[in-house]
Coordinates of C-alpha atoms and ligand atoms in Angstrom, one line a residue:
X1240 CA 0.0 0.0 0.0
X1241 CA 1.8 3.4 -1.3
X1242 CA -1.0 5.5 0.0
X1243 CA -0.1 7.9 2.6
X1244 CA -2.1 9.0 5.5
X1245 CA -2.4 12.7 6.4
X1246 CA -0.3 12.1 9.8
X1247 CA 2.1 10.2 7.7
X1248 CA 2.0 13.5 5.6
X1249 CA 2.8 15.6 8.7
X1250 CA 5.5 13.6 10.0
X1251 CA 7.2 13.8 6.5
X1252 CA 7.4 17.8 6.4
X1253 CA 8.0 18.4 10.3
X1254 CA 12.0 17.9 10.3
X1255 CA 14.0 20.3 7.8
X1256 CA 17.7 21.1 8.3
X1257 CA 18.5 22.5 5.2
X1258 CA 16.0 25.0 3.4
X1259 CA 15.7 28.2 5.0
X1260 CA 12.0 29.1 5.5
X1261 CA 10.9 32.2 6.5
X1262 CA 7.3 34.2 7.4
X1263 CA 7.8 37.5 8.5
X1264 CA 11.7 37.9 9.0
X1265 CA 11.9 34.9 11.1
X1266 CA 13.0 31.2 10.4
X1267 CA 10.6 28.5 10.8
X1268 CA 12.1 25.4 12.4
X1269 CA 8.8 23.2 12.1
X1270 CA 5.7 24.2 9.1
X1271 CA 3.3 22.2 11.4
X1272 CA 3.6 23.8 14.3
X1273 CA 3.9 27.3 12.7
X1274 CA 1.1 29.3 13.7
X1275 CA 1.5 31.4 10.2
X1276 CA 2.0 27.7 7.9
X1277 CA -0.3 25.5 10.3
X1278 CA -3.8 26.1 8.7
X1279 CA -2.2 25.6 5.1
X1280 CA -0.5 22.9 6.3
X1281 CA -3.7 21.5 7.4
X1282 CA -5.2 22.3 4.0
X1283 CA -2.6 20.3 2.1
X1284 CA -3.0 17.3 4.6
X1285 CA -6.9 17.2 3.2
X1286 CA -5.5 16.1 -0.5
X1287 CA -3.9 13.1 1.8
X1288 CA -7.5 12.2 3.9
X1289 CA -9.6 12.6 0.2
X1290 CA -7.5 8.9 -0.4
X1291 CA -9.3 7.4 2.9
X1292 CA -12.2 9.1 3.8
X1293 CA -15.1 7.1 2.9
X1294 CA -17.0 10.3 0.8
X1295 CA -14.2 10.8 -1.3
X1296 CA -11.7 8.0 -1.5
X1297 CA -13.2 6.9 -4.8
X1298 CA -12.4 10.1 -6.6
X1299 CA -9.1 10.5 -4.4
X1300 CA -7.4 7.4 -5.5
X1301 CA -6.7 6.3 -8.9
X1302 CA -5.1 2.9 -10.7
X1303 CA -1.0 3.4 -11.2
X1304 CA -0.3 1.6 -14.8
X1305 CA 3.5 1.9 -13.5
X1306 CA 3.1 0.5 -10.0
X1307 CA 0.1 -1.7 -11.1
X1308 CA -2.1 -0.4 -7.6
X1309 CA -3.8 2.5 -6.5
X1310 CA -2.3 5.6 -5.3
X1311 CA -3.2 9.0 -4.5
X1312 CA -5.1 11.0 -7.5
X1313 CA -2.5 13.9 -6.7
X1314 CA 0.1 11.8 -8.0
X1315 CA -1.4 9.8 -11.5
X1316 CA -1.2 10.4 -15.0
X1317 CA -4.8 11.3 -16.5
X1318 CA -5.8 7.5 -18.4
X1319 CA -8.5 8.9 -20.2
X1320 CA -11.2 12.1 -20.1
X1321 CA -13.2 10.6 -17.2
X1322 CA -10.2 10.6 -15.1
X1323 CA -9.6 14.6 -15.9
X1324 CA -13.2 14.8 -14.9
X1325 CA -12.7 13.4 -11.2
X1326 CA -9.8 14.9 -10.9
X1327 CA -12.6 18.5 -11.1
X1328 CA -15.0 16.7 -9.0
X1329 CA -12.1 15.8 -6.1
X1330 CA -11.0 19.6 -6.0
X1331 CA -14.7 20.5 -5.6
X1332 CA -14.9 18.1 -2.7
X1333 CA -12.1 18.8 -1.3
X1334 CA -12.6 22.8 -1.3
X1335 CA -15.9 21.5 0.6
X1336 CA -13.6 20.2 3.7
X1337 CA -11.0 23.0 4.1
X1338 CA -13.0 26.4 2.4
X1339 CA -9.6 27.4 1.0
X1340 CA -6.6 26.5 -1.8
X1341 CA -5.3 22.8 -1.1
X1342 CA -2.1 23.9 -2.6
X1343 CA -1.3 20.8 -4.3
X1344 CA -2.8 20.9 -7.4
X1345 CA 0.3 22.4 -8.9
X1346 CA 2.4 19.2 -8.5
X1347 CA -0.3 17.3 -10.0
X1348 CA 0.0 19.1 -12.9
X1349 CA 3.3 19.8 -13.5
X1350 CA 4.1 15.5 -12.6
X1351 CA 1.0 15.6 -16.3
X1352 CA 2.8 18.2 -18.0
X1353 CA 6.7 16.5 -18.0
X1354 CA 5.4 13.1 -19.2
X1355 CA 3.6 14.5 -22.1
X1356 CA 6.4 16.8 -22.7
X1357 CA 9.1 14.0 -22.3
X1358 CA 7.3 11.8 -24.4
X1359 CA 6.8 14.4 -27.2
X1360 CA 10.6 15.1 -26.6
X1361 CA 11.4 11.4 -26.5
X1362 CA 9.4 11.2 -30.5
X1363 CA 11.8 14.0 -31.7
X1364 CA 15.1 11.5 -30.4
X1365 CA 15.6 13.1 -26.9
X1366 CA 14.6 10.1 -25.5
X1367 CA 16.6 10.6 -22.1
X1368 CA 14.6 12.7 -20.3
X1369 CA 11.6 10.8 -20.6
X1370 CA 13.0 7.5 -18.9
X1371 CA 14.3 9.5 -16.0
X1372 CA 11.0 11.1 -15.5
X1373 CA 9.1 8.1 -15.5
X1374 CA 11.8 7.1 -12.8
X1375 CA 11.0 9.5 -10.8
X1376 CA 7.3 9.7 -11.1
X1377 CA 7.3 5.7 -9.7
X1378 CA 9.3 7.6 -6.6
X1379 CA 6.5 10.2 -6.3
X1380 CA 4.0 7.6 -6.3
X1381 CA 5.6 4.9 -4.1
X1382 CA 6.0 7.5 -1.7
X1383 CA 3.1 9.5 -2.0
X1384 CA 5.3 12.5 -2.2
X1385 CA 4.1 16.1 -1.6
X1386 CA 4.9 18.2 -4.1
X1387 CA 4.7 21.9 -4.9
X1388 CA 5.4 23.5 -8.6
X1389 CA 7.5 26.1 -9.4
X1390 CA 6.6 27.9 -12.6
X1391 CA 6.3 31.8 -12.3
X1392 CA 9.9 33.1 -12.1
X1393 CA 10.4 37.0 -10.6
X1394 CA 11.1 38.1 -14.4
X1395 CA 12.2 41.5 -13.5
X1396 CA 11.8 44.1 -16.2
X1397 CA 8.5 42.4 -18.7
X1398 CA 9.4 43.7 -21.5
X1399 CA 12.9 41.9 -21.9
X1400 CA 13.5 38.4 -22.5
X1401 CA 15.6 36.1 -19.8
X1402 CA 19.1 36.8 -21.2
X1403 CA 18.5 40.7 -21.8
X1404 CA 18.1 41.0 -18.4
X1405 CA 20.1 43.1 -16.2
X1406 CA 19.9 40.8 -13.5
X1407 CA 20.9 37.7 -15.3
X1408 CA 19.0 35.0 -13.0
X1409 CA 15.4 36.6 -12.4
X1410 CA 14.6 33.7 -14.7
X1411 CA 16.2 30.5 -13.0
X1412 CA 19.1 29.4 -15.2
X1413 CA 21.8 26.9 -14.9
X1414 CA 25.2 28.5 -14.2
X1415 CA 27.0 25.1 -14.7
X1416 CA 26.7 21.6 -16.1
X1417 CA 28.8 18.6 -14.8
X1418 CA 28.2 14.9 -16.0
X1419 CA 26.8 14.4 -12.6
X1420 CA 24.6 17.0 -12.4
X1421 CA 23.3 21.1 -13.3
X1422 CA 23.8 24.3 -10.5
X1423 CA 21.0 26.5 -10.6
X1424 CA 20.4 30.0 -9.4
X1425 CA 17.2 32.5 -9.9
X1426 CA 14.0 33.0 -7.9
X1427 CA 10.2 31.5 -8.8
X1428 CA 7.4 33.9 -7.1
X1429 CA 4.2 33.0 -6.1
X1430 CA 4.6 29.4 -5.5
X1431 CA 1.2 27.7 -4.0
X1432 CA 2.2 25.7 -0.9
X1433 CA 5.7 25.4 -1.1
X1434 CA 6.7 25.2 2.5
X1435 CA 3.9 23.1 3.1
X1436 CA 5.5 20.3 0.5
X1437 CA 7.9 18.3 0.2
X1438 CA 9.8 18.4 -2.9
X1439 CA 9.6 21.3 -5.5
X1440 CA 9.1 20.8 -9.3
X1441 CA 10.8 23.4 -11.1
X1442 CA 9.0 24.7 -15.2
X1443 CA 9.8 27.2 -17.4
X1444 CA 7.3 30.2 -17.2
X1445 CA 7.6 30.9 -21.3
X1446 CA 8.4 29.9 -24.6
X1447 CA 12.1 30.9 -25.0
X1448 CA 14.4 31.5 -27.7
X1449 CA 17.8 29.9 -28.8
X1450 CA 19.2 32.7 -26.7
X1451 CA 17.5 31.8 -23.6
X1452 CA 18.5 28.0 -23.7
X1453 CA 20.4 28.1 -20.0
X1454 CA 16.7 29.2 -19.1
X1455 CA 15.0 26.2 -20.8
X1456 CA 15.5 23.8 -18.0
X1457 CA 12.8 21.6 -15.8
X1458 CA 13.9 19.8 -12.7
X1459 CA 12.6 18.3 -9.5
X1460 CA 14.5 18.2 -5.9
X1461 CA 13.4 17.7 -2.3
X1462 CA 12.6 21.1 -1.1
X1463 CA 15.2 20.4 2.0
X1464 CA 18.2 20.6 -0.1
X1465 CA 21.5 23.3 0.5
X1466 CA 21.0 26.9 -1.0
X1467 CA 16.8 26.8 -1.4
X1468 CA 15.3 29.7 0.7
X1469 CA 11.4 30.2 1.2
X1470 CA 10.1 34.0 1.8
X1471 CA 6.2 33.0 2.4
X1472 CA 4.1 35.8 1.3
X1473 CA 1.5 38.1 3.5
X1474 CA -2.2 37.6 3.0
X1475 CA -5.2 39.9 4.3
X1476 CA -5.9 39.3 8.2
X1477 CA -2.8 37.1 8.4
X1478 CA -1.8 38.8 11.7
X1479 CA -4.6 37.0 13.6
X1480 CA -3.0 33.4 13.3
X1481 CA -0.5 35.0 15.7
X1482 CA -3.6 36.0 18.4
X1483 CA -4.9 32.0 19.6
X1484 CA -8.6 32.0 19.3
X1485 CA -11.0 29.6 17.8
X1486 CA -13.1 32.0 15.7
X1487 CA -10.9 34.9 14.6
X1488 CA -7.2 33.6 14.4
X1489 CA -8.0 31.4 11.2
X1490 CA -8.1 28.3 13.7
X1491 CA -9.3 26.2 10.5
X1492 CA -7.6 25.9 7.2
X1493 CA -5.8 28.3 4.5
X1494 CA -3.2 28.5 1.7
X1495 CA 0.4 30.2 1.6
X1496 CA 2.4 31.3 -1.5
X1497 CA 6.1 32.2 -1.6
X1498 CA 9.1 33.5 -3.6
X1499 CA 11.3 30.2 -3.7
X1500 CA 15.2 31.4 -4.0
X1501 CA 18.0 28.8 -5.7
X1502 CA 21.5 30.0 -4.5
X1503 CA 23.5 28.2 -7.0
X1504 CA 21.4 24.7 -6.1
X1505 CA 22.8 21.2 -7.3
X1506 CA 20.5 19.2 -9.1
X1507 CA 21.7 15.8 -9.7
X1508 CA 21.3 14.5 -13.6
X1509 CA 18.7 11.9 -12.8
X1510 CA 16.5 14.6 -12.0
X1511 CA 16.7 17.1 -14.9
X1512 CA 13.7 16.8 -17.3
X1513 CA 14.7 19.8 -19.9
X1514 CA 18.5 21.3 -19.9
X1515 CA 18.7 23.9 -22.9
X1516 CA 15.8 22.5 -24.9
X1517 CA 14.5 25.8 -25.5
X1518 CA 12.2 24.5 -28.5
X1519 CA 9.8 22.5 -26.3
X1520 CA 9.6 25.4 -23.4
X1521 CA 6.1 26.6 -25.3
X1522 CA 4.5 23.5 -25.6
X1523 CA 5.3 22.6 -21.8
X1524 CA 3.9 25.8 -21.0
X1525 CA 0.7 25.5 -22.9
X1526 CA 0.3 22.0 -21.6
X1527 CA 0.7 22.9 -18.1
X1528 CA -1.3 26.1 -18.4
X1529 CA -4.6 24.5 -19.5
X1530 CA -4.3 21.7 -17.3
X1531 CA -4.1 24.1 -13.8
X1532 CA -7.0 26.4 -15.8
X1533 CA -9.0 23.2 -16.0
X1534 CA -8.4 21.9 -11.9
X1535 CA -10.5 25.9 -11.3
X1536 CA -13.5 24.5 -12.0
X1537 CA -13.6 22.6 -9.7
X1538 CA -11.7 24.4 -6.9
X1539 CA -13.4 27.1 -7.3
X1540 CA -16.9 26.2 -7.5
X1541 CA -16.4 24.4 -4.4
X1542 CA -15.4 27.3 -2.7
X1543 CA -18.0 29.7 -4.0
X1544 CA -20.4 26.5 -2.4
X1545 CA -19.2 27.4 1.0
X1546 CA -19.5 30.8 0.1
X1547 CA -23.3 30.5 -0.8
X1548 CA -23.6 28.4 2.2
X1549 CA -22.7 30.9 4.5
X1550 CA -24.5 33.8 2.9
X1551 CA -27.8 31.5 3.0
X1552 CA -27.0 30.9 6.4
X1553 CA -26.6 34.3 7.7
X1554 CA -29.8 35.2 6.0
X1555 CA -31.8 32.9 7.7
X1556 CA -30.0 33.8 11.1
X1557 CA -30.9 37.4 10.2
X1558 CA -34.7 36.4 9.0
X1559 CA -34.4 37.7 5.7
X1560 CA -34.0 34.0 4.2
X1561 CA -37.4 34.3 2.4
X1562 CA -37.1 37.7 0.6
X1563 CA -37.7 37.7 -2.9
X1564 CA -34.7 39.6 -3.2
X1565 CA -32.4 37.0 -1.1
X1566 CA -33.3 34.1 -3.3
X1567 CA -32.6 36.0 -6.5
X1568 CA -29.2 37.0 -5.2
X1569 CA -28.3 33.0 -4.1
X1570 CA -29.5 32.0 -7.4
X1571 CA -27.4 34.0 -9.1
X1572 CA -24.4 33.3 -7.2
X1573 CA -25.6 29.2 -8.1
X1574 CA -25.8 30.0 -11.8
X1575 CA -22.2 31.2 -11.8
X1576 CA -20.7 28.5 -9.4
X1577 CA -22.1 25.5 -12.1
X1578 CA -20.8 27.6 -14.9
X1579 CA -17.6 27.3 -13.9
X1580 CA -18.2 24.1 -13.1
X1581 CA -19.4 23.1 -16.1
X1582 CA -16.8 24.5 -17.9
X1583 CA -13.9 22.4 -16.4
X1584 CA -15.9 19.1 -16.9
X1585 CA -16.8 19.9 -20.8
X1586 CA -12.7 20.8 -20.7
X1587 CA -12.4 17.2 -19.3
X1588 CA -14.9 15.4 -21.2
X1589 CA -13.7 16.6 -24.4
X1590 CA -10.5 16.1 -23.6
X1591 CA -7.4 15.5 -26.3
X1592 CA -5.0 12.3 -26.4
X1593 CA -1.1 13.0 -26.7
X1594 CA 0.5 9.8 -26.7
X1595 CA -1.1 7.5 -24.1
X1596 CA -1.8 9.9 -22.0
X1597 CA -4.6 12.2 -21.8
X1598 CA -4.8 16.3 -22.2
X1599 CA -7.6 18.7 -21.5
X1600 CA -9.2 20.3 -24.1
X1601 CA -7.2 23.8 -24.8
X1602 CA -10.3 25.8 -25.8
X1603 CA -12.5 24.7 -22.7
X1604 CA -9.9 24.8 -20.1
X1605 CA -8.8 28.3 -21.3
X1606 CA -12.6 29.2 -21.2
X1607 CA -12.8 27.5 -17.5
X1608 CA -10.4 30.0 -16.5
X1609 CA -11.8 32.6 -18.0
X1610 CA -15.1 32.5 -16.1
X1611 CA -13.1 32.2 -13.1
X1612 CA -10.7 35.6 -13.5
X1613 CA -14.9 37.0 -13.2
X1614 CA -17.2 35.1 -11.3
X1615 CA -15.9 35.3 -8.1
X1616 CA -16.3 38.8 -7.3
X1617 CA -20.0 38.8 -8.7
X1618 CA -19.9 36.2 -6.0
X1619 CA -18.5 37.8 -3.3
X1620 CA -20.3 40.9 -4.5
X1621 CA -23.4 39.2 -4.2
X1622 CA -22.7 37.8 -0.7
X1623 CA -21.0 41.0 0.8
X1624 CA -24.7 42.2 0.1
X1625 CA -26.5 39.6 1.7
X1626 CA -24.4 39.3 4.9
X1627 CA -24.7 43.2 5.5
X1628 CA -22.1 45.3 6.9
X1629 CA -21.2 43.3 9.8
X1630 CA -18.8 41.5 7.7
X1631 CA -16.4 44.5 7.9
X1632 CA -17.4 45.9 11.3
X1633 CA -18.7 42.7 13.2
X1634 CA -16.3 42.6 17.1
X1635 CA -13.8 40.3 18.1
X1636 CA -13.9 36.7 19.5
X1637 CA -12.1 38.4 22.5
X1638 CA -14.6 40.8 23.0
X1639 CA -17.6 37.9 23.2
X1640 CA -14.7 36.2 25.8
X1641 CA -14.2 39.4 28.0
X1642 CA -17.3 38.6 30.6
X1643 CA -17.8 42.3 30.8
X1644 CA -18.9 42.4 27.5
X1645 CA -20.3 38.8 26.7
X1646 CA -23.8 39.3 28.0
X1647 CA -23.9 42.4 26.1
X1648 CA -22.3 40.9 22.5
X1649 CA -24.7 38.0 23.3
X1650 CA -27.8 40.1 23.4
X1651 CA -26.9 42.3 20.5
X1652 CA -25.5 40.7 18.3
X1653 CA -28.0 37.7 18.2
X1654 CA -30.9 37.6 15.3
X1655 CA -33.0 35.0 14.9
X1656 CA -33.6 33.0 18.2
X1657 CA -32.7 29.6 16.6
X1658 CA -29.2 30.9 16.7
X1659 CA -26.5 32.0 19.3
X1660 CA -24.2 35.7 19.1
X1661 CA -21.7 33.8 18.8
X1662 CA -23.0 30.9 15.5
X1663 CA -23.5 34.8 13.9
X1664 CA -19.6 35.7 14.3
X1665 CA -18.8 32.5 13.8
X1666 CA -20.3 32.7 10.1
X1667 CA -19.6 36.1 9.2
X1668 CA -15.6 35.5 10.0
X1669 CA -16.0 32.4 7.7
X1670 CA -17.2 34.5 4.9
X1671 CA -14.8 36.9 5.4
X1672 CA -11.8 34.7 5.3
X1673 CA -13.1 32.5 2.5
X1674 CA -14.9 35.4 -0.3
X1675 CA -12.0 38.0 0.3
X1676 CA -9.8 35.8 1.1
X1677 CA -6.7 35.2 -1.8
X1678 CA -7.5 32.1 -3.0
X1679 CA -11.0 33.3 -4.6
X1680 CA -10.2 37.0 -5.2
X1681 CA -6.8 37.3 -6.0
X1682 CA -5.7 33.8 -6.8
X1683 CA -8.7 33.5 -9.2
X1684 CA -7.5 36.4 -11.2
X1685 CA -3.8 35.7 -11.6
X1686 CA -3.7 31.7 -10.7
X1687 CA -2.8 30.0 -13.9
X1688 CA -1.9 32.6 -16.0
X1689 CA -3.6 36.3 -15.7
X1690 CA -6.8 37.2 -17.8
X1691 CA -4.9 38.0 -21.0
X1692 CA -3.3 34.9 -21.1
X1693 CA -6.2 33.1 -22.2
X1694 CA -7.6 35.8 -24.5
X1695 CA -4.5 35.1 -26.2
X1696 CA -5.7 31.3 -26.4
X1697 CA -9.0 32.1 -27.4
X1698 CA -7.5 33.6 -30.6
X1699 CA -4.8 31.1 -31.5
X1700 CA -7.3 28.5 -31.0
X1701 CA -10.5 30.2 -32.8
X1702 CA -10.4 30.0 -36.6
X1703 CA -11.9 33.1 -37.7
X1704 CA -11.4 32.5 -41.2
X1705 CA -13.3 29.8 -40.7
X1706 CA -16.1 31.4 -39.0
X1707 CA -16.3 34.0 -41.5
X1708 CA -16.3 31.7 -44.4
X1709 CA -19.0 30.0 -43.0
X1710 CA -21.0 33.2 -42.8
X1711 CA -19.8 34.6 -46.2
X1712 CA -21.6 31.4 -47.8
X1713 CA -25.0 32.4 -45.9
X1714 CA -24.9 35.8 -46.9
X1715 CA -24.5 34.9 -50.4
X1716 CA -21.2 35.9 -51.3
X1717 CA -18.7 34.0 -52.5
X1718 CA -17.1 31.5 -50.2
X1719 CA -14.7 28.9 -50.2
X1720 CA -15.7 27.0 -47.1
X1721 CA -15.1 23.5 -46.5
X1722 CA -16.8 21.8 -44.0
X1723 CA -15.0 19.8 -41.9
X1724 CA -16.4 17.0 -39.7
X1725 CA -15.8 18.8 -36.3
X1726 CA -18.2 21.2 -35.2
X1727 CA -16.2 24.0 -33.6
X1728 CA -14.2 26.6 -35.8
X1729 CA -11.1 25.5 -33.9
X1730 CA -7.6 25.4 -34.7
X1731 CA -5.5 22.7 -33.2
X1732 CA -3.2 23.8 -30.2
X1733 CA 0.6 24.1 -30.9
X1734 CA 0.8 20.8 -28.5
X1735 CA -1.2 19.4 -30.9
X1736 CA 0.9 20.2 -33.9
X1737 CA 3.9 19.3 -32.1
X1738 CA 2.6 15.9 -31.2
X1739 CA 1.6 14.8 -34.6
X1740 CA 4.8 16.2 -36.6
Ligands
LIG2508 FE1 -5.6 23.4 -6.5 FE2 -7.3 25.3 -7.0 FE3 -5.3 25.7 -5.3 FE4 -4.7 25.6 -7.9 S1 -6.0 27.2 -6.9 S2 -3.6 24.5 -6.3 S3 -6.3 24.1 -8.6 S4 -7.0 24.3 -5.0

């Protein structure tokens, strides 16, 4: 049995002696016992539990071809579209448990995006890189490894490619290459859930040129290796993990992100997946985009569910459950949950084949995304209004504690009898921390690739000649359309190209 437990998980990250971590100026000696890391610690644990609780363990495990018995969805390579379809129906699930990002999403995808990338590689004669990954993809699954990815790097000024910078390594790039093994230096930003993990996958953030080819590189190593230094990022309220509590100081679950720094870091050769391969950096990017925009159809729409939830409730503790008004407002929010739902299973369902493994449909994923970058702040819009202003102004847990206030806070701040002061505080700070919170306004936006990133998609992927030809020929003009057996005006994806040439 590879599967790991979620204490088995927390034993596994509790002991570092070689990264540097730090949140706020200070070094962390243990991420599970860190006030600041302990609720997105928790949160990643959850992706470990889906595997044995009894609601979920279906969808959280999945059949290993290479180790020929289950292990942890988080870990396998999509085997068709109806896996890519639970793998949206566990992140809704699993956004039910812990009401925030589960950080390891990232890992999943990047583990998809080097085997279809190796094996495209491996078709062109680089067939190296492909063995080695599958090597160490049996590690990650025989020990149910927790792992963050590392795509984003700090790219300094935008307009410059990675060698015209004037700080050579704000992309990562190797400064050395021995037969044993590459030095890296550079900095990735933004990185979901890297202290909470246990071993770091690194991608390239862009297609690069012939120029950029120390910049083309992909690797993996444990994140407890010499010269790796984690700066974990603030987040809105994130002082309050520091006060105790049960209601305020986020006593439940959250996510982290941080800038990950390499200080000339040794990566041994067996696990380099891309060294100077700069023609394959687009298509690893494209493939690894549209898989993470697909997984926010999921994530996300379970999140807005607890979101809804908690509105609804705090309507009916306030008595207003039954205005017209109300229900309009909850509906609305429903209608744009399940269309971002939606969109990540059709992005599933019609999913694309590379080789024997499975990729998500470009145009649908892109559009999953899409919806996402919006939706949520119509959500939270809609549920600031129905909660009323005590979401901003509502007092403390510590004022309800201090007994010469309780009686008062108890009295005033109770609504409907069915319910105590304190289930109303309780609810609101929920809301709080999960609609403004940065995994669904902020993360939403920029998570995957920011808005324009997919309009880009949309119009390398939609043949307008097409579509016009098609209306030219209805308008009575002269067109030279031929219809093809596929019903959307789509052009194929450069991953597709790639794979077929
Ligand atoms: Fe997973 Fe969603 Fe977090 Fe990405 S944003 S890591 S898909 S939970």
């Amino acid at each position: 049995m590879v599967l790991r437990t979620g204490e088995q998980y927390l034993e596994a990250i509790s002991h570092r002696s070689k990264a540097e971590i730090f949140v706020m100026g200070k070094e962390v000696d243990d991420v599970t016992k860190n006030p600041f890391l302990k609720p997105s610690v928790m949160a990643f644990k959850a992706t470990y539990d889906a595997a044995w609780d009894e609601d979920s363990k279906d969808l959280g495990r999945a059949w290993s071809q290479f180790l020929n018995e289950e292990v942890n969805r988080f870990t396998h390579i999509h085997r068709s579209p109806e896996d890519l379809a639970a793998k949206v129906k566990l992140l809704r699930k699993i956004s039910h448990k812990v009401g925030a990002c589960f950080q390891r999403c990232v890992g999943f995808d990047a583990l998809n995006t080097l085997y279809i990338t190796t094996s495209i590689m491996a078709e062109k004669g680089r067939k190296d890189y492909h063995q080695r990954f599958v090597e160490y993809l049996t590690h990650v699954q025989k020990e149910d490894i927790a792992l963050a990815g590392a795509m984003t790097d700090a790219k300094g000024v935008r307009t410059l490619k990675p060698h015209e910078q004037p700080h050579p390594d704000v992309y990562v790039k190797v400064n050395q290459v021995t037969k044993d093994g590459i030095y890296v230096s550079g900095a990735k930003a933004n990185i979901t859930g890297v202290a909470a993990s246990e071993e770091i996958i690194v991608l390239p953030t862009r297609a690069m040129t012939k120029e950029d080819k120390d910049y083309a590189v992909a690797f993996a190593i444990p994140l407890d290796t010499e010269g790796v230094k984690i700066v974990v990022g603030r987040q809105l309220n994130d002082a309050r993990r520091f006060e105790g509590g049960d209601i305020d100081g986020l006593p439940y679950f959250y996510n982290h992100e941080g800038l990950v720094i390499f200080d000339n870091v040794f990566v041994p050769m067996d696990r380099v997946f891309m060294l100077g391969d700069w023609e394959f950096s687009g298509t690893l990017v494209e493939i690894f985009s549209a898989y993470h925009r697909q997984g926010y159809g999921g994530c996300k729409a379970g999140l807005a569910d607890v979101i809804i939830g908690s509105a609804s409730n705090l309507a009916r503790q306030n008595g207003v459950e039954k205005a017209s008004h109300i229900q309009d407002k909850l509906t609305e929010a429903v209608f744009l949950t399940e269309t971002m739902y939606a969109a990540g299973i059709a992005a599933s369902l019609n999913a694309v084949k590379v080789g024997d493994a499975w990729w998500v449909n470009p145009m649908h994923a892109n559009v999953t995304k899409h919806l996402v970058t919006r939706f949520p702040s119509e959500i939270t819009k809609i549920t600031t209004d129905i909660a009323g202003g005590m979401l901003g102004t509502a007092p403390s847990e510590w004022d309800l504690k201090n007994p010469k206030l309780r009686g008062y806070i108890e009295k005033y701040m109770q609504g409907m009898m069915d319910y105590s002061a304190e289930d109303r505080l309780r609810m609101t700070r929920l809301l709080e921390n999960t609609s403004l919170g940065v995994a669904f306004m902020i993360e939403s936006v920029h998570g995957a690739g920011s808005p324009a990133a997919q309009r880009i998609m949309f119009s390398r992927l939609y043949d307008f000649n097409y579509a016009e030809e098609v209306a030219k020929r209805l308008a009575g003009m002269k067109s030279d359309v031929k219809f093809v057996k596929k019903p959307e005006p789509w052009r194929e994806s450069d991953t597709e190209k790639v794979a077929k040439s």
